[in-house]
mmCIF file of C-alpha atoms in Angstrom:
data_model
loop_
_atom_site.group_PDB
_atom_site.id
_atom_site.type_symbol
_atom_site.label_atom_id
_atom_site.label_comp_id
_atom_site.label_asym_id
_atom_site.label_seq_id
_atom_site.Cartn_x
_atom_site.Cartn_y
_atom_site.Cartn_z
ATOM 1 C CA MET A 1224 -40.965 5.672 -34.910
ATOM 2 C CA ARG A 1225 -39.115 3.000 -36.914
ATOM 3 C CA ASN A 1226 -40.366 -0.569 -37.231
ATOM 4 C CA ALA A 1227 -37.496 -2.801 -36.086
ATOM 5 C CA THR A 1228 -38.632 -5.638 -38.341
ATOM 6 C CA CYS A 1229 -38.763 -3.927 -41.726
ATOM 7 C CA GLY A 1230 -37.296 -0.452 -41.071
ATOM 8 C CA HIS A 1231 -40.399 1.435 -42.269
ATOM 9 C CA SER A 1232 -41.632 4.504 -40.435
ATOM 10 C CA ILE A 1233 -44.765 3.980 -38.381
ATOM 11 C CA GLY A 1234 -47.250 6.799 -37.804
ATOM 12 C CA SER A 1235 -49.705 7.077 -34.909
ATOM 13 C CA GLY A 1236 -52.552 5.759 -37.078
ATOM 14 C CA ASP A 1237 -50.423 2.735 -37.937
ATOM 15 C CA LEU A 1238 -49.808 2.140 -34.233
ATOM 16 C CA THR A 1239 -53.551 2.082 -33.608
ATOM 17 C CA VAL A 1240 -54.039 -0.492 -36.372
ATOM 18 C CA LEU A 1241 -51.105 -2.490 -35.038
ATOM 19 C CA ALA A 1242 -52.509 -2.426 -31.498
ATOM 20 C CA LEU A 1243 -55.917 -3.557 -32.719
ATOM 21 C CA TRP A 1244 -54.308 -6.325 -34.785
ATOM 22 C CA ALA A 1245 -52.275 -7.476 -31.783
ATOM 23 C CA TRP A 1246 -55.362 -7.436 -29.583
ATOM 24 C CA GLU A 1247 -57.374 -9.441 -32.114
ATOM 25 C CA SER A 1248 -54.609 -11.967 -32.734
ATOM 26 C CA ALA A 1249 -53.657 -12.685 -29.134
ATOM 27 C CA PRO A 1250 -55.445 -15.553 -27.389
ATOM 28 C CA LEU A 1251 -57.791 -14.146 -24.749
ATOM 29 C CA ARG A 1252 -56.488 -16.543 -22.101
ATOM 30 C CA TYR A 1253 -53.133 -14.756 -22.161
ATOM 31 C CA LEU A 1254 -54.508 -11.228 -22.184
ATOM 32 C CA SER A 1255 -55.986 -11.477 -18.708
ATOM 33 C CA GLY A 1256 -52.511 -11.823 -17.212
ATOM 34 C CA ARG A 1257 -53.630 -14.704 -15.034
ATOM 35 C CA GLY A 1258 -54.047 -17.462 -17.589
ATOM 36 C CA ASN A 1259 -57.842 -17.108 -17.380
ATOM 37 C CA PRO A 1260 -59.984 -15.877 -20.266
ATOM 38 C CA LEU A 1261 -61.060 -12.272 -20.042
ATOM 39 C CA GLU A 1262 -64.647 -12.244 -18.865
ATOM 40 C CA TRP A 1263 -67.207 -9.539 -19.490
ATOM 41 C CA ARG A 1264 -70.377 -11.236 -18.271
ATOM 42 C CA GLY A 1265 -71.616 -9.620 -15.092
ATOM 43 C CA GLN A 1266 -69.708 -6.424 -15.872
ATOM 44 C CA ILE A 1267 -71.259 -5.518 -19.226
ATOM 45 C CA VAL A 1268 -75.051 -5.507 -19.202
ATOM 46 C CA VAL A 1269 -77.923 -4.653 -21.509
ATOM 47 C CA ASP A 1270 -81.059 -3.063 -20.117
ATOM 48 C CA PRO A 1271 -83.699 -1.735 -22.537
ATOM 49 C CA GLU A 1272 -84.319 1.106 -20.057
ATOM 50 C CA VAL A 1273 -80.690 2.276 -20.109
ATOM 51 C CA LEU A 1274 -79.356 3.998 -23.240
ATOM 52 C CA GLN A 1275 -81.936 2.255 -25.418
ATOM 53 C CA GLY A 1276 -80.456 -1.163 -24.695
ATOM 54 C CA LYS A 1277 -76.829 -0.419 -25.567
ATOM 55 C CA PRO A 1278 -74.301 -2.582 -23.708
ATOM 56 C CA VAL A 1279 -73.033 -0.589 -20.722
ATOM 57 C CA VAL A 1280 -70.713 -1.122 -17.787
ATOM 58 C CA GLN A 1281 -72.894 -2.440 -14.974
ATOM 59 C CA GLY A 1282 -74.040 0.216 -12.536
ATOM 60 C CA THR A 1283 -73.262 3.045 -14.959
ATOM 61 C CA ARG A 1284 -74.657 4.710 -18.049
ATOM 62 C CA LEU A 1285 -71.295 4.382 -19.785
ATOM 63 C CA ALA A 1286 -71.745 2.466 -23.037
ATOM 64 C CA VAL A 1287 -69.115 0.099 -24.395
ATOM 65 C CA ASP A 1288 -68.946 2.074 -27.649
ATOM 66 C CA PHE A 1289 -68.440 5.328 -25.707
ATOM 67 C CA ILE A 1290 -65.478 3.902 -23.777
ATOM 68 C CA LEU A 1291 -63.959 2.446 -26.946
ATOM 69 C CA GLY A 1292 -64.410 5.878 -28.517
ATOM 70 C CA LEU A 1293 -62.371 7.424 -25.710
ATOM 71 C CA TYR A 1294 -59.531 5.026 -26.514
ATOM 72 C CA ALA A 1295 -59.888 5.802 -30.230
ATOM 73 C CA ALA A 1296 -59.585 9.503 -29.364
ATOM 74 C CA GLY A 1297 -56.274 8.804 -27.620
ATOM 75 C CA TRP A 1298 -57.331 8.585 -23.983
ATOM 76 C CA THR A 1299 -55.206 6.373 -21.742
ATOM 77 C CA ASP A 1300 -56.432 3.981 -19.058
ATOM 78 C CA ALA A 1301 -55.326 6.496 -16.424
ATOM 79 C CA GLN A 1302 -57.285 9.331 -18.045
ATOM 80 C CA ILE A 1303 -60.438 7.234 -18.333
ATOM 81 C CA LEU A 1304 -60.190 6.008 -14.739
ATOM 82 C CA GLU A 1305 -59.577 9.563 -13.514
ATOM 83 C CA GLY A 1306 -62.442 11.001 -15.570
ATOM 84 C CA TYR A 1307 -64.867 8.213 -14.697
ATOM 85 C CA PRO A 1308 -64.024 7.068 -11.142
ATOM 86 C CA GLN A 1309 -66.963 4.648 -11.128
ATOM 87 C CA LEU A 1310 -64.909 2.478 -13.500
ATOM 88 C CA GLY A 1311 -62.035 0.251 -12.508
ATOM 89 C CA PRO A 1312 -59.330 -1.596 -14.409
ATOM 90 C CA ALA A 1313 -61.529 -4.716 -14.519
ATOM 91 C CA SER A 1314 -64.311 -2.664 -16.144
ATOM 92 C CA LEU A 1315 -61.972 -1.524 -18.896
ATOM 93 C CA ARG A 1316 -60.785 -5.081 -19.531
ATOM 94 C CA ALA A 1317 -64.428 -6.196 -19.669
ATOM 95 C CA VAL A 1318 -65.157 -3.559 -22.340
ATOM 96 C CA PHE A 1319 -62.399 -4.990 -24.542
ATOM 97 C CA ALA A 1320 -63.402 -8.589 -23.818
ATOM 98 C CA TYR A 1321 -67.004 -7.802 -24.806
ATOM 99 C CA ALA A 1322 -65.872 -6.034 -27.989
ATOM 100 C CA ALA A 1323 -63.501 -8.882 -28.904
ATOM 101 C CA GLU A 1324 -66.236 -11.456 -28.491
ATOM 102 C CA ALA A 1325 -68.814 -9.313 -30.294
ATOM 103 C CA LEU A 1326 -66.483 -8.851 -33.265
ATOM 104 C CA GLY A 1327 -65.370 -12.474 -33.232
ATOM 105 C CA GLY A 1328 -68.752 -13.862 -34.314
ATOM 106 C CA GLU A 1329 -69.357 -17.612 -33.960
ATOM 107 C CA GLY A 1330 -71.956 -17.334 -31.226
ATOM 108 C CA GLY A 1331 -70.224 -14.382 -29.598
ATOM 109 C CA ALA A 1332 -71.824 -11.399 -27.917
ATOM 110 C CA SER A 1333 -73.092 -10.130 -31.274
ATOM 111 C CA ARG A 1334 -75.443 -13.076 -31.442
ATOM 112 C CA ARG A 1335 -76.791 -12.909 -27.899
ATOM 113 C CA ARG A 1336 -77.704 -10.240 -25.414
ATOM 114 C CA ALA A 1337 -75.416 -9.468 -22.490
ATOM 115 C CA VAL A 1338 -76.792 -10.638 -19.178
#
């Protein structure tokens, strides 16, 4: 694939980096598609009795890092939703919202426990 801006070839690894950069740089209020910030509270929970306190999608034993790992391995939304029918599109958005806040610092999820 050619980059229209500079004409350089872009490999699949570059696309992943580009997608992550775009995700990190975009204001969360626009990513929800409704002008509201993406919200993870109530959908991502931490329970010391479930997966040793890892953040998981509420009502499941599916950890945030596991779902992100599926994306990193090349899974699409459709494949994840088909493979894990207990998840919905809102659950997947919550995983990314939690990760974005956790990585963003400044009092984000990394500094407090999910409730």
